[in-house]
Amino acid sequence: MVSVFDHGFLYGDGVYETIRSYGSRIFMRDEHLSRLFRSAAEIGLTMPIPLKNWGDILQEAMMRNDVGTDRQDAYLRITVSRGAGDIGLDPALCSSPTVVVMAKPLAPPASHLYEAGVNVIMASTKRNLPSALSPQIKSTNFLNNIQAKREAIAAGAFDSILLNWEQHLTECTISNVFFVMDGTLRTPALECGLLDGITRSIVIRLAGELNMHVEEGRYTVDQLYRADECFLTNTSMEIMPVTSVDRRPVGDGKPGPVTLKLREQFGAVRSRL
């Protein structure tokens, strides 16, 4: 049981990582764990369990919860908070971190969403300044994203895209954004203030292997409105086609050939990653 004095509960002082499995194989396990340790280091939180032990811990979590099998892929979440301590912001008030590992059945988005594509909106909520909180820290304080998600829910949209302080595209609330315009696959540069997503990196690599021209840059809403295709990426949903932005159709309003080709290629390699 988590203490009411836990600084993760009181202040959102902690980090996390979400991972999935394909059967018993944990997708990009080492990359996810390395990012968790980097996030912890960025906030001065010493991980109480060595990196080398985490593979066995995750396998045990799947076994105990009867997931990560031929019948059921697993959703895994590791949460590490500063730990329990007296009221106050000083990290030294907490003697040891709290570690929680959750394993449950993966519930991917419905298949019809991949077939028809989803609608996203542009949020009025702006992405945090990187100088205020680095987007490379997977912090348990998620209010910035939650505010943008509330906007999407109110609009009946699948998700919303956040702009940064310069009105450039960043990311959705839990996923990275790609779009195709003028024959080039484009995605916001990390300097715009977004998470360096693991699936994002894989898609960029796969696109290169398919001889697609890929560009990371600073993009506006107007450029996204003119896109021929658009899709979102994250670990659990892989590659999700977007067929409208702010109720405006993307391209012909159907998942496009680049999106479909990348989905096909991702499906061919995912179980080996």
Short mmCIF file of C-alpha atoms in Angstrom, two decimals:
data_model
loop_
_atom_site.label_atom_id
_atom_site.label_comp_id
_atom_site.label_asym_id
_atom_site.label_seq_id
_atom_site.Cartn_x
_atom_site.Cartn_y
_atom_site.Cartn_z
CA MET A 1 0.00 0.00 0.00
CA VAL A 2 1.28 3.47 -0.88
CA SER A 3 1.60 5.83 2.07
CA VAL A 4 -0.47 9.01 2.19
CA PHE A 5 2.87 10.73 2.84
CA ASP A 6 4.40 9.42 -0.39
CA HIS A 7 5.78 12.37 -2.34
CA GLY A 8 4.62 10.78 -5.58
CA PHE A 9 1.05 11.00 -4.26
CA LEU A 10 1.49 14.41 -2.66
CA TYR A 11 3.52 16.20 -5.33
CA GLY A 12 3.81 14.01 -8.42
CA ASP A 13 7.49 13.58 -7.50
CA GLY A 14 8.40 10.48 -9.43
CA VAL A 15 9.03 8.88 -12.79
CA TYR A 16 7.46 6.04 -14.72
CA GLU A 17 7.71 3.91 -17.82
CA THR A 18 5.08 1.96 -19.73
CA ILE A 19 6.05 -1.12 -21.72
CA ARG A 20 4.18 -3.82 -23.61
CA SER A 21 4.86 -7.39 -24.59
CA TYR A 22 4.23 -9.43 -27.68
CA GLY A 23 3.55 -12.77 -26.08
CA SER A 24 6.32 -13.25 -23.52
CA ARG A 25 8.76 -10.95 -25.33
CA ILE A 26 8.93 -7.49 -23.78
CA PHE A 27 9.06 -4.88 -26.53
CA MET A 28 12.24 -2.76 -26.51
CA ARG A 29 12.77 -3.70 -22.86
CA ASP A 30 16.32 -2.41 -22.52
CA GLU A 31 15.50 0.91 -24.20
CA HIS A 32 12.50 1.47 -21.90
CA LEU A 33 14.50 0.60 -18.79
CA SER A 34 17.39 2.83 -19.82
CA ARG A 35 14.97 5.73 -20.27
CA LEU A 36 13.48 5.05 -16.83
CA PHE A 37 16.92 5.25 -15.25
CA ARG A 38 17.70 8.45 -17.19
CA SER A 39 14.45 10.04 -16.00
CA ALA A 40 15.27 9.10 -12.41
CA ALA A 41 18.77 10.54 -12.71
CA GLU A 42 17.39 13.81 -14.11
CA ILE A 43 15.36 14.38 -10.94
CA GLY A 44 18.11 13.18 -8.61
CA LEU A 45 16.32 9.95 -7.72
CA THR A 46 18.54 6.93 -7.09
CA MET A 47 16.95 3.75 -8.41
CA PRO A 48 16.89 1.24 -5.53
CA ILE A 49 16.98 -1.81 -7.81
CA PRO A 50 19.93 -2.34 -10.20
CA LEU A 51 19.26 -2.24 -13.92
CA LYS A 52 20.43 -5.85 -14.36
CA ASN A 53 17.61 -7.15 -12.11
CA TRP A 54 14.74 -5.57 -13.98
CA GLY A 55 14.36 -8.17 -16.72
CA ASP A 56 13.60 -10.87 -14.14
CA ILE A 57 11.26 -8.56 -12.21
CA LEU A 58 9.17 -7.83 -15.29
CA GLN A 59 8.98 -11.49 -16.26
CA GLU A 60 7.84 -12.38 -12.74
CA ALA A 61 5.19 -9.64 -12.83
CA MET A 62 3.79 -11.07 -16.06
CA MET A 63 3.84 -14.62 -14.71
CA ARG A 64 2.04 -13.68 -11.48
CA ASN A 65 -0.69 -11.87 -13.42
CA ASP A 66 -1.02 -14.48 -16.18
CA VAL A 67 -0.15 -12.06 -18.97
CA GLY A 68 2.67 -12.02 -21.47
CA THR A 69 1.58 -15.38 -22.85
CA ASP A 70 0.65 -16.76 -26.25
CA ARG A 71 -2.95 -15.88 -25.37
CA GLN A 72 -2.48 -12.43 -23.88
CA ASP A 73 -0.01 -9.61 -24.49
CA ALA A 74 0.97 -7.62 -21.41
CA TYR A 75 0.79 -3.97 -20.44
CA LEU A 76 3.51 -3.15 -17.91
CA ARG A 77 3.99 0.03 -15.93
CA ILE A 78 6.89 0.79 -13.61
CA THR A 79 6.36 3.72 -11.24
CA VAL A 80 9.14 4.99 -8.98
CA SER A 81 8.33 7.82 -6.58
CA ARG A 82 10.57 9.77 -4.23
CA GLY A 83 9.04 7.76 -1.39
CA ALA A 84 7.29 8.58 1.87
CA GLY A 85 8.42 11.53 3.95
CA ASP A 86 7.19 14.49 5.94
CA ILE A 87 5.25 17.30 4.27
CA GLY A 88 7.58 19.53 2.24
CA LEU A 89 9.37 19.67 -1.08
CA ASP A 90 12.86 18.75 0.10
CA PRO A 91 13.75 15.36 -1.49
CA ALA A 92 15.87 14.59 1.58
CA LEU A 93 12.64 14.17 3.57
CA CYS A 94 12.18 10.81 1.81
CA SER A 95 14.46 8.02 2.99
CA SER A 96 13.83 5.52 0.19
CA PRO A 97 11.93 5.44 -3.12
CA THR A 98 8.64 3.63 -3.61
CA VAL A 99 8.66 1.16 -6.50
CA VAL A 100 5.47 -0.27 -8.01
CA VAL A 101 5.30 -2.67 -10.96
CA MET A 102 1.89 -3.22 -12.56
CA ALA A 103 1.14 -5.95 -15.08
CA LYS A 104 -2.26 -6.34 -16.72
CA PRO A 105 -3.75 -7.50 -20.02
CA LEU A 106 -2.93 -5.15 -22.88
CA ALA A 107 -6.07 -3.50 -24.24
CA PRO A 108 -5.10 -2.00 -27.62
CA PRO A 109 -7.43 0.39 -29.46
CA ALA A 110 -10.29 -1.23 -31.36
CA SER A 111 -9.43 -2.55 -34.83
CA HIS A 112 -11.97 -0.28 -36.54
CA LEU A 113 -9.96 2.76 -35.43
CA TYR A 114 -6.94 1.52 -37.38
CA GLU A 115 -9.16 0.87 -40.41
CA ALA A 116 -11.01 4.20 -40.40
CA GLY A 117 -8.47 6.42 -38.66
CA VAL A 118 -9.12 8.79 -35.77
CA ASN A 119 -9.94 12.45 -35.28
CA VAL A 120 -7.62 14.70 -33.28
CA ILE A 121 -7.92 18.34 -32.31
CA MET A 122 -5.46 21.12 -31.62
CA ALA A 123 -5.46 21.80 -27.88
CA SER A 124 -5.56 25.30 -26.45
CA THR A 125 -3.36 23.93 -23.65
CA LYS A 126 0.28 24.60 -24.51
CA ARG A 127 3.13 22.15 -23.94
CA ASN A 128 5.29 22.85 -20.91
CA LEU A 129 8.43 24.84 -21.62
CA PRO A 130 11.40 22.43 -21.69
CA SER A 131 13.22 24.86 -19.41
CA ALA A 132 10.43 24.37 -16.85
CA LEU A 133 10.23 20.57 -17.10
CA SER A 134 12.19 18.55 -19.63
CA PRO A 135 9.92 16.45 -21.87
CA GLN A 136 12.60 13.74 -21.73
CA ILE A 137 11.68 13.12 -18.08
CA LYS A 138 8.73 10.73 -17.91
CA SER A 139 7.33 12.41 -14.84
CA THR A 140 4.33 11.16 -12.88
CA ASN A 141 3.11 14.77 -12.85
CA PHE A 142 0.90 14.62 -15.94
CA LEU A 143 -1.42 17.60 -15.47
CA ASN A 144 -0.22 19.34 -18.65
CA ASN A 145 -1.24 16.29 -20.66
CA ILE A 146 -4.45 15.72 -18.70
CA GLN A 147 -5.66 19.25 -19.42
CA ALA A 148 -5.13 18.66 -23.14
CA LYS A 149 -6.84 15.26 -22.91
CA ARG A 150 -9.86 16.89 -21.25
CA GLU A 151 -10.17 19.13 -24.29
CA ALA A 152 -10.12 16.12 -26.60
CA ILE A 153 -12.79 14.33 -24.58
CA ALA A 154 -15.01 17.41 -24.55
CA ALA A 155 -14.69 17.64 -28.34
CA GLY A 156 -15.39 13.94 -28.88
CA ALA A 157 -11.91 13.48 -30.35
CA PHE A 158 -9.46 10.61 -29.97
CA ASP A 159 -6.74 12.93 -28.66
CA SER A 160 -5.33 16.42 -28.96
CA ILE A 161 -2.05 17.84 -30.24
CA LEU A 162 -0.24 20.40 -28.10
CA LEU A 163 1.60 23.40 -29.50
CA ASN A 164 4.72 24.83 -27.89
CA TRP A 165 5.59 28.38 -26.84
CA GLU A 166 6.35 29.27 -30.47
CA GLN A 167 3.10 27.81 -31.86
CA HIS A 168 4.92 24.81 -33.31
CA LEU A 169 3.59 21.25 -33.17
CA THR A 170 4.93 19.03 -30.40
CA GLU A 171 3.03 15.82 -29.62
CA CYS A 172 -0.27 14.38 -28.48
CA THR A 173 -0.99 13.65 -24.82
CA ILE A 174 0.59 10.17 -24.91
CA SER A 175 1.96 9.81 -28.44
CA ASN A 176 4.22 11.33 -31.06
CA VAL A 177 2.91 12.87 -34.29
CA PHE A 178 3.95 12.24 -37.90
CA PHE A 179 2.51 13.63 -41.13
CA VAL A 180 3.21 13.38 -44.84
CA MET A 181 3.41 16.53 -46.94
CA ASP A 182 4.97 17.03 -50.38
CA GLY A 183 6.23 13.45 -50.41
CA THR A 184 8.18 13.81 -47.15
CA LEU A 185 7.46 12.11 -43.85
CA ARG A 186 7.67 14.82 -41.21
CA THR A 187 7.69 14.82 -37.41
CA PRO A 188 8.35 17.61 -34.91
CA ALA A 189 11.98 17.93 -33.85
CA LEU A 190 12.87 17.12 -30.26
CA GLU A 191 13.89 20.75 -29.80
CA CYS A 192 10.21 21.69 -30.07
CA GLY A 193 9.65 20.16 -26.62
CA LEU A 194 8.46 16.57 -26.94
CA LEU A 195 9.33 13.12 -25.70
CA ASP A 196 11.89 11.16 -27.70
CA GLY A 197 9.46 8.28 -28.10
CA ILE A 198 10.84 4.79 -28.58
CA THR A 199 8.27 3.89 -31.25
CA ARG A 200 8.95 7.27 -32.87
CA SER A 201 12.62 6.31 -33.24
CA ILE A 202 11.70 2.93 -34.71
CA VAL A 203 9.36 4.51 -37.27
CA ILE A 204 12.06 6.97 -38.36
CA ARG A 205 14.47 4.06 -38.84
CA LEU A 206 11.94 1.92 -40.71
CA ALA A 207 11.06 4.84 -42.99
CA GLY A 208 14.75 5.21 -43.84
CA GLU A 209 15.00 1.51 -44.64
CA LEU A 210 12.03 1.94 -46.99
CA ASN A 211 13.85 4.83 -48.73
CA MET A 212 11.32 7.37 -47.51
CA HIS A 213 12.52 10.93 -47.07
CA VAL A 214 12.17 11.83 -43.38
CA GLU A 215 12.45 15.31 -41.90
CA GLU A 216 12.40 16.42 -38.26
CA GLY A 217 11.57 20.10 -38.00
CA ARG A 218 9.44 22.94 -36.71
CA TYR A 219 5.92 22.78 -38.11
CA THR A 220 2.77 24.86 -37.79
CA VAL A 221 -0.89 23.92 -37.58
CA ASP A 222 -1.42 25.24 -41.12
CA GLN A 223 1.16 22.78 -42.43
CA LEU A 224 -0.58 19.93 -40.64
CA TYR A 225 -3.91 21.02 -42.14
CA ARG A 226 -2.34 20.62 -45.60
CA ALA A 227 -0.96 17.15 -44.89
CA ASP A 228 -1.72 14.20 -47.17
CA GLU A 229 -1.44 11.73 -44.27
CA CYS A 230 -1.02 11.80 -40.52
CA PHE A 231 -0.48 9.20 -37.80
CA LEU A 232 0.39 8.84 -34.12
CA THR A 233 2.90 6.49 -32.50
CA ASN A 234 3.40 5.02 -29.07
CA THR A 235 4.34 1.67 -27.56
CA SER A 236 0.88 0.30 -26.86
CA MET A 237 -1.01 1.39 -29.99
CA GLU A 238 1.96 1.24 -32.40
CA ILE A 239 0.95 3.34 -35.45
CA MET A 240 -2.53 4.90 -35.40
CA PRO A 241 -3.81 6.62 -38.58
CA VAL A 242 -5.28 10.11 -38.21
CA THR A 243 -7.90 10.99 -40.81
CA SER A 244 -9.08 14.36 -39.53
CA VAL A 245 -7.64 17.27 -37.57
CA ASP A 246 -10.07 19.75 -36.05
CA ARG A 247 -12.78 18.02 -38.13
CA ARG A 248 -10.88 18.80 -41.33
CA PRO A 249 -10.11 15.70 -43.40
CA VAL A 250 -6.48 14.70 -43.77
CA GLY A 251 -5.85 13.95 -47.44
CA ASP A 252 -8.79 11.95 -48.76
CA GLY A 253 -10.00 11.16 -45.25
CA LYS A 254 -8.63 7.61 -45.25
CA PRO A 255 -5.41 6.04 -43.92
CA GLY A 256 -2.82 6.73 -46.61
CA PRO A 257 -0.25 4.52 -48.35
CA VAL A 258 2.75 5.69 -46.31
CA THR A 259 0.90 5.04 -43.06
CA LEU A 260 -0.23 1.61 -44.22
CA LYS A 261 3.24 0.67 -45.45
CA LEU A 262 4.84 1.67 -42.16
CA ARG A 263 2.19 -0.24 -40.21
CA GLU A 264 2.91 -3.30 -42.32
CA GLN A 265 6.67 -2.96 -41.82
CA PHE A 266 6.30 -2.36 -38.10
CA GLY A 267 4.13 -5.46 -37.79
CA ALA A 268 6.81 -7.50 -39.55
CA VAL A 269 9.61 -6.52 -37.16
CA ARG A 270 7.94 -5.75 -33.82
CA SER A 271 8.23 -9.23 -32.32
CA ARG A 272 12.01 -9.11 -32.84
CA LEU A 273 12.59 -5.76 -31.13
#
